[in-house]
Amino acid sequence: MNPIQARTLEKVAREFPDAILEVEEFRGQVTIRVRKERIREVCRFLRDDPELEYKLLSDLCGVDYWGMGLKPRFGVIYNLYSLKTYQRIFLEVRVEEGEGVPSVTSVFATANFHEREVYDLFGIPFEGHPDLRRILLPEDWEGHPLRKDYPLGYEPPEFSFSFRTFREPGVGQEEG
């Protein structure tokens, strides 16, 4: 763990002593597992702290730990980056099936589409999200395809939406 990562962990632990569940370092990357109820506050603190300034949520993704013996089953990982210190820190919250995670869209605007993607593909709801609906799949799609218990058999999906009705002629093509 480098000095800036250690300082980040120290400041978060001091500010939120009850929020940190676990800290993991792997190949120079630090992940802080946080209680889901505190994720919004921790993100806001890391963004607003003048020494750290983790102002960029570069990614937010879901993980399905099914079959690995880990509880809770699902994880949501937040990839924060500081343009001031050039450091990256990961935050993780874990939830069981059907549990929600507080949305961080009020802290990072970029979380909007990331949270919708995790909801769409894993089925993890984000509480307080301003527009939580599917983003990649049609609204009538059944299930969440990145879950490890999603059926592997292939059946051609039936879509309620056709892109053909919106197709326009391309460059050099004639209508008709």
Short mmCIF file of C-alpha atoms in Angstrom, two decimals:
data_model
loop_
_atom_site.label_atom_id
_atom_site.label_comp_id
_atom_site.label_asym_id
_atom_site.label_seq_id
_atom_site.Cartn_x
_atom_site.Cartn_y
_atom_site.Cartn_z
CA MET A 1 0.00 0.00 0.00
CA ASN A 2 1.49 3.32 -1.02
CA PRO A 3 1.45 6.37 1.30
CA ILE A 4 -1.52 8.05 -0.40
CA GLN A 5 -3.61 4.89 -0.24
CA ALA A 6 -2.64 4.48 3.42
CA ARG A 7 -3.61 8.11 4.09
CA THR A 8 -6.95 7.57 2.33
CA LEU A 9 -7.68 4.51 4.46
CA GLU A 10 -6.62 6.34 7.63
CA LYS A 11 -8.91 9.29 6.91
CA VAL A 12 -11.90 7.11 6.02
CA ALA A 13 -11.38 4.98 9.15
CA ARG A 14 -11.18 8.09 11.33
CA GLU A 15 -14.25 9.73 9.78
CA PHE A 16 -16.37 6.54 9.52
CA PRO A 17 -15.13 4.06 12.15
CA ASP A 18 -18.28 1.94 11.90
CA ALA A 19 -18.43 1.89 8.09
CA ILE A 20 -15.36 -0.18 7.18
CA LEU A 21 -15.92 -3.94 7.15
CA GLU A 22 -12.71 -5.10 5.48
CA VAL A 23 -9.67 -3.81 3.63
CA GLU A 24 -7.99 -5.83 0.91
CA GLU A 25 -4.84 -5.10 -1.06
CA PHE A 26 -4.12 -7.01 -4.24
CA ARG A 27 -1.30 -6.12 -6.62
CA GLY A 28 -1.08 -2.58 -5.36
CA GLN A 29 -4.82 -1.89 -5.56
CA VAL A 30 -6.72 -1.22 -2.35
CA THR A 31 -10.37 -2.15 -1.89
CA ILE A 32 -12.31 -0.92 1.13
CA ARG A 33 -15.48 -2.89 1.84
CA VAL A 34 -18.03 -0.49 3.28
CA ARG A 35 -21.43 -0.97 4.93
CA LYS A 36 -24.00 -0.32 2.24
CA GLU A 37 -25.83 2.21 4.41
CA ARG A 38 -22.73 4.42 4.47
CA ILE A 39 -21.59 4.23 0.83
CA ARG A 40 -23.04 7.59 -0.18
CA GLU A 41 -21.41 9.37 2.78
CA VAL A 42 -18.03 7.72 2.19
CA CYS A 43 -18.12 8.63 -1.52
CA ARG A 44 -19.03 12.24 -0.69
CA PHE A 45 -16.20 12.43 1.87
CA LEU A 46 -13.62 11.07 -0.58
CA ARG A 47 -14.81 13.47 -3.28
CA ASP A 48 -14.84 16.55 -1.05
CA ASP A 49 -11.74 16.00 1.09
CA PRO A 50 -9.26 18.71 -0.04
CA GLU A 51 -6.23 16.45 0.48
CA LEU A 52 -7.59 13.44 -1.43
CA GLU A 53 -10.07 14.75 -4.04
CA TYR A 54 -11.36 11.46 -5.47
CA LYS A 55 -13.58 13.43 -7.83
CA LEU A 56 -13.90 10.86 -10.61
CA LEU A 57 -16.10 7.79 -10.41
CA SER A 58 -14.53 6.09 -13.40
CA ASP A 59 -16.52 2.87 -13.09
CA LEU A 60 -19.12 1.10 -11.02
CA CYS A 61 -19.76 -2.58 -11.62
CA GLY A 62 -21.62 -5.55 -10.23
CA VAL A 63 -20.20 -8.92 -9.18
CA ASP A 64 -22.03 -12.19 -8.60
CA TYR A 65 -20.17 -14.31 -6.04
CA TRP A 66 -22.57 -17.26 -6.43
CA GLY A 67 -20.75 -20.57 -6.23
CA MET A 68 -17.70 -19.06 -4.53
CA GLY A 69 -18.97 -19.54 -0.99
CA LEU A 70 -18.98 -15.81 -0.27
CA LYS A 71 -21.82 -14.07 1.52
CA PRO A 72 -23.57 -11.82 0.69
CA ARG A 73 -23.99 -13.01 -2.88
CA PHE A 74 -23.63 -9.74 -4.82
CA GLY A 75 -21.07 -6.97 -4.75
CA VAL A 76 -21.07 -3.47 -6.18
CA ILE A 77 -17.58 -2.06 -6.76
CA TYR A 78 -16.90 1.67 -7.08
CA ASN A 79 -13.70 2.68 -8.89
CA LEU A 80 -12.69 6.16 -7.68
CA TYR A 81 -9.78 8.15 -9.09
CA SER A 82 -8.07 11.30 -7.83
CA LEU A 83 -6.78 13.64 -10.51
CA LYS A 84 -4.90 15.48 -7.77
CA THR A 85 -2.91 12.52 -6.41
CA TYR A 86 -3.15 10.21 -9.46
CA GLN A 87 -4.37 7.44 -7.19
CA ARG A 88 -7.18 4.95 -7.51
CA ILE A 89 -9.19 3.43 -4.68
CA PHE A 90 -11.95 0.84 -4.84
CA LEU A 91 -14.97 0.73 -2.56
CA GLU A 92 -17.21 -2.32 -2.36
CA VAL A 93 -20.60 -2.98 -0.84
CA ARG A 94 -22.18 -6.43 -0.71
CA VAL A 95 -25.85 -7.32 -0.72
CA GLU A 96 -28.04 -10.38 -0.78
CA GLU A 97 -30.55 -11.00 -3.54
CA GLY A 98 -33.41 -8.51 -3.38
CA GLU A 99 -31.52 -5.99 -1.25
CA GLY A 100 -30.87 -2.53 -2.60
CA VAL A 101 -27.88 -0.21 -2.45
CA PRO A 102 -28.13 3.56 -1.88
CA SER A 103 -27.61 5.41 -5.15
CA VAL A 104 -24.57 7.70 -5.40
CA THR A 105 -25.97 9.73 -8.30
CA SER A 106 -26.25 12.73 -5.97
CA VAL A 107 -22.48 12.51 -5.41
CA PHE A 108 -21.28 11.47 -8.88
CA ALA A 109 -23.43 12.22 -11.93
CA THR A 110 -21.58 9.48 -13.82
CA ALA A 111 -23.16 6.90 -11.50
CA ASN A 112 -26.48 7.31 -13.30
CA PHE A 113 -25.80 5.05 -16.29
CA HIS A 114 -23.44 2.76 -14.31
CA GLU A 115 -26.13 2.01 -11.72
CA ARG A 116 -28.71 1.42 -14.42
CA GLU A 117 -26.37 -1.05 -16.12
CA VAL A 118 -25.80 -2.99 -12.88
CA TYR A 119 -29.55 -3.01 -12.24
CA ASP A 120 -30.22 -4.22 -15.79
CA LEU A 121 -27.62 -7.00 -15.89
CA PHE A 122 -27.53 -8.14 -12.22
CA GLY A 123 -30.90 -7.05 -10.82
CA ILE A 124 -29.41 -5.02 -7.96
CA PRO A 125 -31.71 -2.04 -7.27
CA PHE A 126 -30.29 1.36 -6.33
CA GLU A 127 -32.39 3.17 -3.75
CA GLY A 128 -32.97 6.83 -4.54
CA HIS A 129 -31.87 6.57 -8.17
CA PRO A 130 -33.66 9.25 -10.23
CA ASP A 131 -34.42 7.00 -13.24
CA LEU A 132 -33.88 3.32 -12.41
CA ARG A 133 -34.90 1.32 -15.47
CA ARG A 134 -33.21 -0.97 -17.96
CA ILE A 135 -30.52 0.64 -20.09
CA LEU A 136 -29.15 -2.11 -22.38
CA LEU A 137 -31.95 -4.65 -22.66
CA PRO A 138 -35.58 -4.18 -23.69
CA GLU A 139 -37.99 -3.40 -20.84
CA ASP A 140 -39.75 -6.75 -21.29
CA TRP A 141 -36.54 -8.82 -21.05
CA GLU A 142 -36.87 -11.54 -18.44
CA GLY A 143 -34.06 -11.97 -15.94
CA HIS A 144 -30.61 -10.47 -15.52
CA PRO A 145 -28.04 -12.09 -17.84
CA LEU A 146 -24.81 -11.48 -15.86
CA ARG A 147 -26.07 -13.41 -12.86
CA LYS A 148 -24.41 -16.80 -12.58
CA ASP A 149 -27.76 -18.55 -12.21
CA TYR A 150 -29.07 -17.13 -15.49
CA PRO A 151 -30.05 -20.01 -17.83
CA LEU A 152 -27.30 -20.91 -20.29
CA GLY A 153 -29.56 -22.50 -22.90
CA TYR A 154 -30.06 -20.44 -26.02
CA GLU A 155 -33.48 -19.49 -27.22
CA PRO A 156 -33.79 -16.65 -29.72
CA PRO A 157 -35.19 -13.71 -27.76
CA GLU A 158 -38.39 -12.06 -28.89
CA PHE A 159 -38.14 -8.30 -28.90
CA SER A 160 -41.03 -5.92 -28.60
CA PHE A 161 -39.03 -3.25 -30.44
CA SER A 162 -37.77 -3.29 -34.01
CA PHE A 163 -34.86 -1.17 -35.14
CA ARG A 164 -35.90 -1.71 -38.75
CA THR A 165 -38.69 0.83 -38.41
CA PHE A 166 -36.07 3.50 -37.64
CA ARG A 167 -33.55 2.55 -40.30
CA GLU A 168 -32.51 5.35 -42.58
CA PRO A 169 -30.53 5.02 -45.80
CA GLY A 170 -26.81 5.31 -45.27
CA VAL A 171 -24.35 7.41 -47.23
CA GLY A 172 -24.43 6.47 -50.90
CA GLN A 173 -27.60 4.40 -50.52
CA GLU A 174 -30.87 5.25 -52.13
CA GLU A 175 -34.22 5.17 -50.45
CA GLY A 176 -36.64 2.56 -51.57
#
